[in-house]
Short mmCIF file of C-alpha atoms and ligand atoms in Angstrom, two decimals:
data_model
loop_
_atom_site.label_atom_id
_atom_site.label_comp_id
_atom_site.label_asym_id
_atom_site.label_seq_id
_atom_site.Cartn_x
_atom_site.Cartn_y
_atom_site.Cartn_z
CA MET A 1 -0.73 23.29 -22.05
CA THR A 2 2.30 24.55 -20.12
CA SER A 3 3.41 22.90 -16.95
CA GLN A 4 5.23 24.13 -13.87
CA THR A 5 7.65 22.02 -11.89
CA PHE A 6 7.86 21.65 -8.13
CA GLU A 7 11.37 22.57 -7.06
CA ILE A 8 13.27 19.63 -5.68
CA GLY A 9 15.31 20.24 -2.50
CA ASP A 10 19.12 20.09 -2.39
CA ALA A 11 19.33 16.94 -0.27
CA ALA A 12 16.95 15.01 -2.53
CA ARG A 13 18.84 16.27 -5.59
CA ARG A 14 22.16 15.08 -4.15
CA PHE A 15 20.63 11.67 -3.48
CA LEU A 16 19.30 11.39 -7.04
CA ASP A 17 22.57 12.64 -8.50
CA ARG A 18 24.35 9.59 -7.12
CA GLY A 19 22.85 7.78 -10.08
CA SER A 20 23.39 4.34 -8.65
CA HIS A 21 21.88 3.21 -5.41
CA ARG A 22 23.19 0.46 -3.18
CA LEU A 23 21.54 -1.94 -0.76
CA ILE A 24 21.29 -1.04 2.92
CA ILE A 25 22.60 -3.90 5.04
CA ASP A 26 23.69 -3.68 8.66
CA GLY A 27 23.52 0.10 8.56
CA GLY A 28 25.85 0.45 5.56
CA LEU A 29 25.43 1.04 1.83
CA VAL A 30 26.68 -2.04 0.00
CA GLU A 31 26.87 -3.22 -3.58
CA ALA A 32 24.93 -6.31 -4.57
CA VAL A 33 27.13 -9.40 -4.44
CA GLY A 34 26.43 -10.22 -8.09
CA GLY A 35 27.07 -6.62 -9.18
CA GLY A 36 23.87 -6.45 -11.25
CA THR A 37 21.77 -3.30 -11.56
CA ILE A 38 18.20 -2.40 -12.50
CA GLU A 39 17.23 0.80 -14.32
CA THR A 40 14.53 2.85 -12.65
CA PHE A 41 12.56 5.33 -14.76
CA ASP A 42 10.74 8.61 -14.31
CA PRO A 43 7.29 7.56 -15.60
CA SER A 44 6.43 11.16 -16.51
CA SER A 45 9.23 11.38 -19.08
CA GLY A 46 10.47 7.84 -19.66
CA VAL A 47 13.97 9.06 -18.71
CA VAL A 48 16.24 6.80 -16.63
CA LEU A 49 16.27 8.20 -13.10
CA GLY A 50 18.91 5.91 -11.65
CA HIS A 51 20.16 2.39 -11.19
CA LEU A 52 19.22 0.12 -8.33
CA ALA A 53 21.43 -2.67 -7.04
CA ALA A 54 19.92 -5.96 -8.18
CA GLY A 55 19.94 -7.90 -4.92
CA GLU A 56 19.74 -11.68 -5.12
CA ALA A 57 19.79 -14.65 -2.75
CA ASP A 58 23.33 -13.94 -1.45
CA ASP A 59 22.36 -10.38 -0.57
CA VAL A 60 19.19 -11.58 1.12
CA GLU A 61 21.36 -13.99 3.11
CA LYS A 62 23.57 -11.13 4.31
CA ALA A 63 20.60 -8.93 5.13
CA VAL A 64 18.76 -11.64 7.07
CA ARG A 65 21.92 -12.41 9.01
CA ALA A 66 22.28 -8.71 9.89
CA ALA A 67 18.62 -8.52 10.91
CA ARG A 68 18.97 -11.63 13.08
CA ALA A 69 22.15 -10.31 14.74
CA ALA A 70 20.41 -7.00 15.45
CA PHE A 71 17.39 -8.79 16.87
CA GLU A 72 19.59 -10.80 19.24
CA GLY A 73 21.87 -7.85 20.04
CA GLU A 74 21.63 -4.47 21.74
CA TRP A 75 18.18 -3.75 20.22
CA ARG A 76 16.70 -6.41 22.56
CA HIS A 77 17.60 -4.24 25.50
CA TRP A 78 15.90 -1.10 24.23
CA THR A 79 12.99 -0.37 26.52
CA PRO A 80 9.58 0.52 25.14
CA TYR A 81 10.38 4.12 26.06
CA ASP A 82 13.62 3.98 24.06
CA ARG A 83 11.78 2.65 21.02
CA GLN A 84 9.06 5.24 21.42
CA ALA A 85 11.69 7.99 21.60
CA LEU A 86 13.13 6.68 18.33
CA LEU A 87 9.67 6.94 16.78
CA PHE A 88 9.37 10.50 18.11
CA ARG A 89 12.65 11.31 16.36
CA ALA A 90 11.33 9.65 13.21
CA TYR A 91 8.28 11.91 13.42
CA GLN A 92 10.51 14.95 13.59
CA LEU A 93 12.66 13.69 10.74
CA LEU A 94 9.66 13.04 8.54
CA ASN A 95 8.12 16.37 9.40
CA GLU A 96 11.28 18.22 8.39
CA ASN A 97 12.18 16.20 5.31
CA PHE A 98 8.84 15.24 3.82
CA ASP A 99 9.10 17.41 0.73
CA ASP A 100 12.38 15.74 -0.23
CA ILE A 101 10.96 12.27 0.30
CA ALA A 102 7.78 13.18 -1.60
CA SER A 103 9.76 14.62 -4.55
CA ILE A 104 11.85 11.47 -4.85
CA GLU A 105 8.71 9.34 -4.74
CA THR A 106 6.97 11.51 -7.34
CA LEU A 107 9.90 11.35 -9.75
CA ASP A 108 10.33 7.61 -9.30
CA MET A 109 6.73 6.45 -9.10
CA GLY A 110 4.78 9.12 -10.95
CA ALA A 111 2.26 9.97 -8.25
CA PRO A 112 1.45 13.69 -8.58
CA ILE A 113 3.47 15.90 -6.23
CA SER A 114 0.22 17.26 -4.77
CA ARG A 115 -0.65 13.70 -3.78
CA THR A 116 2.74 12.69 -2.34
CA ARG A 117 3.13 15.96 -0.41
CA GLY A 118 -0.49 15.57 0.65
CA SER A 119 0.25 12.20 2.24
CA LYS A 120 2.44 13.87 4.88
CA ALA A 121 -0.31 14.01 7.49
CA ALA A 122 -1.16 10.33 6.93
CA ALA A 123 2.49 9.25 7.26
CA LEU A 124 2.94 11.33 10.43
CA ARG A 125 -0.23 9.86 11.94
CA MET A 126 1.18 6.38 11.33
CA VAL A 127 4.38 7.24 13.18
CA GLN A 128 2.34 8.67 16.06
CA PHE A 129 0.20 5.54 16.11
CA PHE A 130 3.20 3.22 16.34
CA ALA A 131 4.83 5.47 18.95
CA SER A 132 1.78 4.95 21.14
CA MET A 133 1.78 1.21 20.39
CA ALA A 134 5.35 0.93 21.68
CA LEU A 135 4.02 1.48 25.21
CA ASN A 136 1.04 -0.81 24.79
CA ILE A 137 2.42 -4.29 24.32
CA ARG A 138 1.13 -6.39 27.15
CA GLY A 139 0.19 -9.93 28.11
CA GLU A 140 -2.17 -11.04 30.86
CA THR A 141 -2.07 -12.72 34.21
CA ILE A 142 -4.66 -15.48 34.23
CA GLN A 143 -6.21 -17.45 37.07
CA ASN A 144 -5.71 -21.19 36.87
CA GLY A 145 -7.02 -24.39 38.42
CA LEU A 146 -3.67 -26.03 39.05
CA PRO A 147 -2.83 -27.53 42.44
CA GLY A 148 -0.24 -25.65 44.48
CA ASP A 149 0.87 -22.09 44.08
CA VAL A 150 1.18 -21.58 40.36
CA THR A 151 1.07 -18.17 38.75
CA THR A 152 0.11 -18.17 35.07
CA MET A 153 0.50 -15.40 32.55
CA THR A 154 1.08 -14.64 28.91
CA ILE A 155 3.94 -12.64 27.49
CA ARG A 156 3.75 -10.89 24.11
CA ALA A 157 7.21 -11.17 22.61
CA PRO A 158 8.67 -9.77 19.38
CA ALA A 159 8.43 -12.34 16.59
CA GLY A 160 11.94 -11.81 15.22
CA VAL A 161 12.95 -11.02 11.64
CA VAL A 162 10.07 -9.77 9.49
CA ALA A 163 10.33 -9.68 5.71
CA GLY A 164 8.61 -6.56 4.35
CA ILE A 165 7.77 -7.07 0.68
CA VAL A 166 6.01 -4.03 -0.75
CA PRO A 167 4.68 -2.79 -4.11
CA TRP A 168 5.53 0.43 -5.91
CA ASN A 169 2.24 2.26 -5.64
CA GLY A 170 2.39 3.79 -2.17
CA SER A 171 5.80 3.54 -0.56
CA LEU A 172 5.41 6.66 1.59
CA THR A 173 2.90 4.93 3.81
CA ALA A 174 3.62 1.25 2.96
CA ILE A 175 7.00 1.53 4.65
CA TRP A 176 5.51 2.76 7.93
CA TRP A 177 3.15 -0.17 8.30
CA ILE A 178 6.32 -2.27 8.61
CA VAL A 179 9.05 -0.01 9.99
CA GLY A 180 6.65 1.57 12.51
CA ALA A 181 5.60 -1.87 13.75
CA VAL A 182 9.22 -3.06 13.92
CA MET A 183 10.19 -0.05 16.00
CA ALA A 184 7.16 -0.44 18.26
CA THR A 185 7.72 -4.14 18.96
CA GLY A 186 11.48 -4.70 18.86
CA CYS A 187 11.45 -6.88 15.73
CA THR A 188 13.88 -6.32 12.87
CA THR A 189 13.22 -6.30 9.14
CA VAL A 190 14.53 -6.84 5.66
CA LEU A 191 12.57 -4.68 3.24
CA LYS A 192 12.19 -5.63 -0.42
CA PRO A 193 10.70 -2.67 -2.29
CA ALA A 194 9.39 -3.07 -5.84
CA ALA A 195 11.98 -2.84 -8.61
CA GLU A 196 9.84 -0.19 -10.35
CA ALA A 197 10.16 2.34 -7.51
CA SER A 198 12.50 1.83 -4.56
CA LEU A 199 14.15 5.22 -4.19
CA SER A 200 12.01 6.90 -1.53
CA ILE A 201 12.41 3.86 0.73
CA LEU A 202 16.20 3.84 0.29
CA TYR A 203 16.34 7.56 1.01
CA LEU A 204 14.17 7.35 4.11
CA VAL A 205 15.96 4.34 5.61
CA GLU A 206 19.28 6.11 5.13
CA LEU A 207 17.89 9.15 6.99
CA LEU A 208 16.57 6.93 9.79
CA HIS A 209 20.10 5.70 10.47
CA GLY A 210 21.03 9.33 11.06
CA ILE A 211 18.62 9.61 14.01
CA GLY A 212 19.92 6.58 15.87
CA LEU A 213 18.20 3.61 14.23
CA PRO A 214 20.58 0.79 15.22
CA LYS A 215 22.33 -0.96 12.37
CA GLY A 216 20.69 -4.15 11.15
CA VAL A 217 17.22 -3.27 12.48
CA VAL A 218 16.00 -2.09 9.06
CA ASN A 219 17.77 -3.48 5.99
CA VAL A 220 16.79 -2.87 2.38
CA VAL A 221 17.45 -5.30 -0.46
CA THR A 222 16.33 -3.89 -3.79
CA GLY A 223 15.87 -6.31 -6.64
CA HIS A 224 13.42 -8.35 -8.63
CA GLY A 225 10.56 -10.24 -7.03
CA SER A 226 11.49 -13.56 -8.58
CA THR A 227 15.02 -13.42 -7.15
CA ALA A 228 15.39 -11.18 -4.07
CA GLY A 229 11.69 -11.38 -3.15
CA ASP A 230 11.48 -15.12 -3.52
CA ALA A 231 14.73 -15.71 -1.60
CA LEU A 232 13.39 -13.58 1.25
CA ALA A 233 10.01 -15.30 1.34
CA ARG A 234 11.74 -18.71 1.44
CA HIS A 235 14.49 -17.84 3.89
CA PRO A 236 14.34 -20.20 6.89
CA ASP A 237 15.55 -17.54 9.32
CA VAL A 238 12.76 -15.09 8.45
CA ASP A 239 9.98 -15.47 11.02
CA ARG A 240 7.15 -13.46 9.50
CA ILE A 241 6.22 -11.81 6.23
CA ALA A 242 4.31 -8.59 5.76
CA PHE A 243 3.38 -8.55 2.08
CA THR A 244 1.47 -6.01 0.04
CA GLY A 245 1.01 -6.67 -3.64
CA SER A 246 -0.97 -8.65 -6.15
CA THR A 247 -3.00 -11.73 -5.30
CA GLU A 248 -0.94 -13.76 -7.77
CA THR A 249 2.31 -12.90 -5.98
CA GLY A 250 0.56 -13.45 -2.65
CA ARG A 251 -0.05 -17.06 -3.68
CA ARG A 252 3.63 -17.54 -4.54
CA ILE A 253 4.58 -16.09 -1.17
CA ILE A 254 2.25 -18.44 0.68
CA ASP A 255 3.93 -21.27 -1.16
CA ALA A 256 7.46 -20.05 -0.41
CA SER A 257 6.62 -19.40 3.24
CA LYS A 258 5.81 -23.02 3.98
CA VAL A 259 9.54 -23.81 4.32
CA ASN A 260 9.42 -22.79 7.99
CA ILE A 261 5.69 -22.14 8.44
CA LYS A 262 6.06 -18.35 8.47
CA ARG A 263 3.02 -16.40 9.53
CA LEU A 264 1.86 -13.90 6.97
CA GLN A 265 0.10 -10.59 6.74
CA LEU A 266 -1.19 -10.32 3.17
CA GLU A 267 -2.73 -7.22 1.64
CA LEU A 268 -3.59 -8.11 -1.93
CA GLY A 269 -5.58 -6.91 -4.92
CA GLY A 270 -9.12 -5.60 -5.20
CA LYS A 271 -12.07 -4.83 -7.46
CA SER A 272 -14.04 -2.74 -5.04
CA PRO A 273 -17.71 -1.78 -5.52
CA ASP A 274 -18.60 1.89 -5.02
CA ILE A 275 -22.40 1.90 -4.82
CA VAL A 276 -24.43 5.03 -5.55
CA PHE A 277 -28.15 5.02 -4.69
CA ALA A 278 -30.67 7.37 -6.31
CA ASP A 279 -31.14 9.26 -3.03
CA ALA A 280 -27.40 10.05 -2.70
CA ASP A 281 -26.13 13.62 -2.59
CA LEU A 282 -24.63 13.63 -6.08
CA ASP A 283 -22.73 16.85 -5.44
CA LYS A 284 -20.62 14.74 -3.08
CA ALA A 285 -20.91 11.33 -4.73
CA VAL A 286 -19.71 12.46 -8.17
CA PRO A 287 -16.33 13.91 -7.11
CA GLY A 288 -16.01 11.39 -4.26
CA ALA A 289 -16.41 8.41 -6.56
CA ALA A 290 -14.15 9.95 -9.22
CA LEU A 291 -11.31 10.58 -6.80
CA GLY A 292 -11.97 7.17 -5.21
CA VAL A 293 -11.02 5.49 -8.46
CA PHE A 294 -8.72 7.90 -10.30
CA GLY A 295 -6.47 8.94 -7.40
CA ASN A 296 -2.93 7.77 -8.19
CA SER A 297 -4.21 7.04 -11.74
CA GLY A 298 -6.18 4.08 -10.44
CA GLN A 299 -3.09 2.42 -9.02
CA VAL A 300 -4.58 1.99 -5.57
CA CYS A 301 -5.45 -1.42 -4.15
CA PHE A 302 -8.82 -0.26 -2.82
CA ALA A 303 -9.78 1.93 -5.83
CA GLY A 304 -13.55 1.93 -6.41
CA THR A 305 -13.27 0.48 -9.91
CA ARG A 306 -16.80 -0.92 -10.10
CA LEU A 307 -19.13 2.04 -9.87
CA LEU A 308 -22.57 0.58 -9.23
CA VAL A 309 -25.26 3.19 -9.93
CA GLN A 310 -29.00 2.80 -9.35
CA ARG A 311 -30.60 2.43 -12.76
CA ARG A 312 -33.01 5.35 -12.51
CA ILE A 313 -30.15 7.85 -12.08
CA ALA A 314 -27.59 5.99 -14.20
CA ASP A 315 -27.82 8.36 -17.20
CA GLU A 316 -27.78 11.55 -15.14
CA PHE A 317 -24.97 10.22 -12.95
CA THR A 318 -22.90 9.07 -15.93
CA SER A 319 -23.06 12.45 -17.63
CA ARG A 320 -22.26 14.38 -14.43
CA PHE A 321 -19.50 11.93 -13.56
CA SER A 322 -17.85 12.03 -16.98
CA ALA A 323 -18.12 15.83 -17.09
CA PHE A 324 -16.25 15.94 -13.76
CA VAL A 325 -13.66 13.42 -14.95
CA GLU A 326 -12.96 15.54 -18.00
CA THR A 327 -11.94 18.40 -15.70
CA LEU A 328 -9.22 16.27 -14.05
CA ARG A 329 -5.81 17.52 -15.09
CA VAL A 330 -3.44 14.81 -16.29
CA GLY A 331 0.18 15.88 -16.50
CA PRO A 332 3.80 15.44 -15.41
CA ALA A 333 3.84 14.34 -11.80
CA MET A 334 6.13 17.17 -10.64
CA ASP A 335 3.62 19.75 -11.91
CA PRO A 336 1.83 20.97 -8.75
CA SER A 337 -1.42 21.36 -10.70
CA ALA A 338 -1.46 17.75 -12.00
CA GLN A 339 -4.25 15.69 -10.44
CA LEU A 340 -3.35 12.52 -12.31
CA GLY A 341 0.18 11.51 -13.20
CA PRO A 342 1.35 8.69 -15.44
CA VAL A 343 1.04 4.98 -14.72
CA ILE A 344 4.17 3.24 -13.49
CA SER A 345 5.61 1.75 -16.70
CA THR A 346 5.16 1.23 -20.41
CA LYS A 347 4.06 -2.31 -19.59
CA GLN A 348 1.37 -1.01 -17.26
CA ARG A 349 0.24 1.54 -19.86
CA ASP A 350 -0.07 -1.22 -22.46
CA THR A 351 -1.98 -3.42 -20.03
CA VAL A 352 -4.41 -0.61 -19.25
CA LEU A 353 -4.94 0.15 -22.95
CA SER A 354 -5.52 -3.54 -23.67
CA TYR A 355 -8.32 -3.50 -21.08
CA VAL A 356 -9.81 -0.48 -22.85
CA ASP A 357 -9.83 -2.55 -26.05
CA ALA A 358 -11.38 -5.48 -24.20
CA GLY A 359 -14.12 -3.23 -22.78
CA ARG A 360 -14.97 -1.93 -26.24
CA ALA A 361 -14.90 -5.41 -27.76
CA GLU A 362 -17.19 -6.80 -25.05
CA GLY A 363 -19.80 -4.12 -25.72
CA ALA A 364 -19.26 -1.59 -22.93
CA ARG A 365 -19.89 2.06 -23.90
CA LEU A 366 -16.75 4.21 -23.74
CA VAL A 367 -17.97 7.53 -22.37
CA THR A 368 -14.70 9.41 -22.01
CA GLY A 369 -10.94 8.80 -22.15
CA GLY A 370 -9.51 5.55 -23.44
CA ASN A 371 -6.27 6.82 -24.94
CA ALA A 372 -2.64 7.33 -24.06
CA LEU A 373 -1.55 10.97 -24.10
CA THR A 374 0.36 11.99 -27.20
CA GLY A 375 2.36 15.06 -28.28
CA GLN A 376 4.57 16.52 -25.55
CA TYR A 377 3.48 13.72 -23.18
CA ALA A 378 4.11 10.80 -25.54
CA ASP A 379 7.34 9.76 -23.79
CA GLY A 380 5.62 9.51 -20.41
CA TYR A 381 3.26 6.67 -19.53
CA PHE A 382 0.05 8.69 -19.43
CA VAL A 383 -3.44 7.28 -19.89
CA GLN A 384 -6.55 9.46 -19.88
CA PRO A 385 -9.03 8.79 -17.09
CA THR A 386 -11.45 6.41 -18.74
CA VAL A 387 -15.13 5.81 -18.05
CA PHE A 388 -17.10 2.87 -19.39
CA ALA A 389 -20.90 2.75 -18.94
CA GLY A 390 -23.38 -0.05 -19.48
CA VAL A 391 -20.94 -2.59 -18.05
CA ASP A 392 -22.05 -5.98 -16.76
CA MET A 393 -20.27 -8.51 -14.62
CA ASP A 394 -19.52 -10.84 -17.53
CA MET A 395 -17.04 -8.34 -18.93
CA ARG A 396 -13.36 -8.60 -18.08
CA ILE A 397 -13.15 -4.88 -17.21
CA ALA A 398 -15.67 -5.57 -14.42
CA ARG A 399 -13.97 -8.68 -13.09
CA GLU A 400 -10.21 -8.17 -13.33
CA GLU A 401 -8.00 -5.72 -11.46
CA ILE A 402 -6.75 -3.28 -14.11
CA PHE A 403 -4.64 -1.08 -11.81
CA GLY A 404 -5.01 1.95 -14.04
CA PRO A 405 -7.42 4.87 -14.57
CA VAL A 406 -10.41 2.89 -15.81
CA VAL A 407 -13.83 2.73 -14.16
CA SER A 408 -16.84 0.58 -15.04
CA ILE A 409 -20.31 2.01 -14.41
CA ILE A 410 -22.66 -0.89 -13.72
CA PRO A 411 -26.41 -0.24 -13.28
CA PHE A 412 -28.45 -1.93 -10.52
CA ASP A 413 -32.13 -1.94 -9.55
CA ASP A 414 -32.46 -2.10 -5.76
CA VAL A 415 -30.57 -2.85 -2.53
CA GLU A 416 -30.60 -6.61 -3.08
CA ASP A 417 -29.34 -6.20 -6.64
CA ALA A 418 -26.56 -3.85 -5.48
CA ILE A 419 -25.43 -6.34 -2.84
CA ARG A 420 -25.56 -9.24 -5.30
CA ILE A 421 -23.43 -7.42 -7.88
CA GLY A 422 -21.18 -5.88 -5.23
CA ASN A 423 -20.28 -9.34 -3.92
CA GLN A 424 -19.85 -10.80 -7.40
CA THR A 425 -16.06 -10.73 -7.19
CA GLU A 426 -13.31 -12.95 -5.89
CA TYR A 427 -11.84 -9.93 -4.09
CA GLY A 428 -12.95 -8.47 -0.77
CA LEU A 429 -10.80 -5.47 0.00
CA ALA A 430 -13.11 -2.46 0.13
CA GLY A 431 -16.40 -0.91 -0.88
CA ALA A 432 -18.52 2.19 -0.42
CA VAL A 433 -22.13 3.23 -0.39
CA TRP A 434 -23.58 6.67 -1.13
CA SER A 435 -27.13 7.17 0.22
CA ARG A 436 -29.01 9.56 2.50
CA ASP A 437 -30.90 6.60 3.97
CA VAL A 438 -29.10 5.17 7.02
CA SER A 439 -30.93 1.89 6.70
CA THR A 440 -29.88 1.44 3.06
CA ALA A 441 -26.30 2.38 3.87
CA LEU A 442 -25.97 0.06 6.86
CA THR A 443 -27.64 -2.85 5.07
CA VAL A 444 -25.04 -2.57 2.31
CA VAL A 445 -22.20 -2.18 4.84
CA ASP A 446 -23.46 -5.28 6.59
CA ARG A 447 -23.71 -7.48 3.54
CA ILE A 448 -20.83 -6.54 1.28
CA HIS A 449 -18.07 -9.02 2.04
CA ALA A 450 -15.07 -6.69 2.25
CA GLY A 451 -12.40 -5.68 4.75
CA VAL A 452 -13.29 -1.97 4.78
CA MET A 453 -16.47 -0.06 3.90
CA TRP A 454 -17.08 3.67 3.53
CA VAL A 455 -20.40 5.51 3.74
CA ASN A 456 -20.75 8.80 1.84
CA CYS A 457 -16.98 9.01 1.43
CA TYR A 458 -14.21 6.96 -0.14
CA GLY A 459 -10.71 5.94 0.85
CA LEU A 460 -10.43 7.36 4.38
CA ILE A 461 -7.87 5.45 6.44
CA ASP A 462 -6.77 6.12 10.01
CA PRO A 463 -4.20 3.75 11.55
CA LEU A 464 -6.19 3.72 14.80
CA VAL A 465 -9.05 2.08 12.92
CA GLY A 466 -7.08 0.43 10.14
CA PHE A 467 -8.42 -1.83 7.42
CA ASN A 468 -8.53 -5.50 6.62
CA GLY A 469 -8.83 -7.82 3.68
CA ALA A 470 -11.42 -10.48 2.97
CA LYS A 471 -11.71 -13.24 0.35
CA MET A 472 -8.81 -13.10 -2.12
CA SER A 473 -7.73 -9.65 -0.95
CA GLY A 474 -5.74 -11.17 1.88
CA TYR A 475 -5.74 -11.33 5.66
CA GLY A 476 -4.06 -9.75 8.64
CA ALA A 477 -5.09 -6.28 9.76
CA LYS A 478 -3.30 -3.13 8.73
CA GLY A 479 -3.66 -0.62 11.53
CA SER A 480 -5.66 -1.01 14.76
CA LEU A 481 -4.34 -2.97 17.73
CA ALA A 482 -4.50 -6.15 15.64
CA HIS A 483 -1.73 -4.85 13.36
CA LEU A 484 0.90 -5.83 15.89
CA ASP A 485 -0.25 -9.46 15.89
CA ASN A 486 2.02 -10.08 12.93
CA TYR A 487 5.00 -8.75 14.84
CA LEU A 488 4.45 -10.52 18.16
CA TYR A 489 3.91 -14.02 19.43
CA THR A 490 2.24 -15.12 22.62
CA LYS A 491 4.04 -17.21 25.21
CA SER A 492 2.15 -18.89 28.06
CA VAL A 493 4.16 -18.95 31.29
CA TYR A 494 3.60 -21.18 34.35
CA VAL A 495 5.51 -20.23 37.52
CA GLN A 496 5.57 -22.65 40.45
CA ARG A 497 6.36 -20.84 43.66
P1 NAD B 1 3.45 -7.38 -7.24
O1 NAD B 1 2.70 -8.46 -6.56
O2 NAD B 1 3.91 -7.61 -8.62
O3 NAD B 1 4.78 -7.02 -6.41
C1 NAD B 1 4.73 -6.67 -5.05
C2 NAD B 1 6.10 -6.95 -4.44
O4 NAD B 1 6.33 -8.36 -4.46
C3 NAD B 1 7.26 -6.33 -5.20
O5 NAD B 1 8.25 -5.90 -4.29
C4 NAD B 1 7.76 -7.48 -6.04
O6 NAD B 1 9.10 -7.35 -6.44
C5 NAD B 1 7.58 -8.64 -5.08
N1 NAD B 1 7.49 -9.96 -5.72
C6 NAD B 1 7.09 -10.26 -6.99
N2 NAD B 1 7.17 -11.59 -7.18
C7 NAD B 1 7.61 -12.14 -6.03
C8 NAD B 1 7.86 -13.48 -5.60
N3 NAD B 1 7.70 -14.52 -6.42
N4 NAD B 1 8.28 -13.67 -4.35
C9 NAD B 1 8.45 -12.64 -3.50
N5 NAD B 1 8.23 -11.35 -3.84
C10 NAD B 1 7.82 -11.11 -5.09
O7 NAD B 1 2.57 -6.08 -7.13
P2 NAD B 1 2.84 -4.65 -7.77
O8 NAD B 1 2.60 -4.74 -9.23
O9 NAD B 1 4.14 -4.10 -7.28
O10 NAD B 1 1.67 -3.81 -7.06
C11 NAD B 1 0.38 -3.84 -7.51
C12 NAD B 1 -0.47 -4.83 -6.73
O11 NAD B 1 -0.40 -4.56 -5.34
C13 NAD B 1 -1.95 -4.72 -7.07
O12 NAD B 1 -2.51 -6.00 -7.19
C14 NAD B 1 -2.55 -4.01 -5.86
O13 NAD B 1 -3.90 -4.24 -5.65
C15 NAD B 1 -1.70 -4.54 -4.76
N6 NAD B 1 -1.74 -3.66 -3.59
C16 NAD B 1 -2.46 -4.04 -2.50
C17 NAD B 1 -2.54 -3.20 -1.39
C18 NAD B 1 -3.33 -3.60 -0.18
O14 NAD B 1 -3.12 -3.02 0.88
N7 NAD B 1 -4.23 -4.57 -0.30
C19 NAD B 1 -1.87 -1.99 -1.39
C20 NAD B 1 -1.14 -1.63 -2.51
C21 NAD B 1 -1.08 -2.49 -3.60
#
């Protein structure tokens, strides 16, 4: 198998050639106070791609101070139109530089270049969404029953300094949920990207300073979660936290946030049911369900990892599904024809393979995949897309978030059985139903306890509509008007004339 390589642009190449990457504090590139560094790898080859500054508590202190000063400074006086104009410039910037940003992300994170370049429209839509939000922050005037002439109203004010703690699996859009909201509302932020893949965020934030983003409004402290992340979550001068990551880390962040009762937006893990009824259009359901779980090699929070299939079509579906999966091309992420890249790290590869062992040991039937790639791909962290059939909810592969290219096909009998199994999880992020019967589809939508549901499709997200979390998948909307709640607070005002 020969592979081609997407040609990386000059600007992205110059950025990568720096080799070591500093923090971004108060608009400048600065070394970490402690001088430590973290190696970041290209997961397709295992080669070191660069070194990140290992930010710690002292760096977080500097970044929060810069964010606070920016919040109290000139940025306060930017009108909604000024902030919207900045978002318009960001749109232009993104539009012109997306291939560079996507290449950096692909090299650093391992998402196939077709996927990262393909997320351009989604990222641009997010910027457009927040640009429109900038002109839509409003309180109310409210009648009251007070004696005398009293006017009463509410004001929606920017919350202050928001910590943005994000994972490695989708930086190209993860960043806009935070930076877009900060620009729309007049908050400021300290971003803490994941140590595994921070480069595209560093590159983009540097570019944003070139289009007039005021210094201190967006700061980036790279580093480990247990040091930089924890210091940020605890910091008494951080007002809010927008966190995306695992449920386990979410718990730690809730704990750290109690120092000053920070409000949180938490988008956590998932084990989403993708439910296929016998009357579904399998020509659509087979590829739809496969891409719904194997996109980004399964490293997607809302991946449809529990594939519930009505028993009477389970055999036919399983053979059509696995035949389709076997056509998916796994390869180096910079190869434009790769549909699946590697997983993020050797640790993640080992974790995924240990779940494959657990599935086998617990009696699930391995239909296809199950191995790391060898030969010319042995140095990368590749795992074949893996399908288990005959899975039940007692097995670990059906209960735990694997975050890799592994799907469990679980048979069910009827609508009630599908809903029972679908809800048999501590998570509540997403789910889908494939059926030609509107009544079946809407009954399942109604009764699966999850923050987003899809019918006859999987994974569509528009910021205007957004998505939510339920149960242990977190809370606080991403997208929709409610997104800005985490970036604003409401003040009641009484004016005696
Ligand atoms: P993670 O929880 O390990 O890390 C996420 C971020 O938190 C990283 O920046 C990390 O450095 C930081 N962190 C770690 N420990 C910390 C601590 N004690 N205090 C503060 N910050 C800390 O998650 P990950 O492995 O990077 O990403 C995978 C997880 O993210 C999966 O569980 C996935 O489901 C979840 N995820 C959820 C969504 C969503 O929208 N619900 C989206 C993407 C990923």
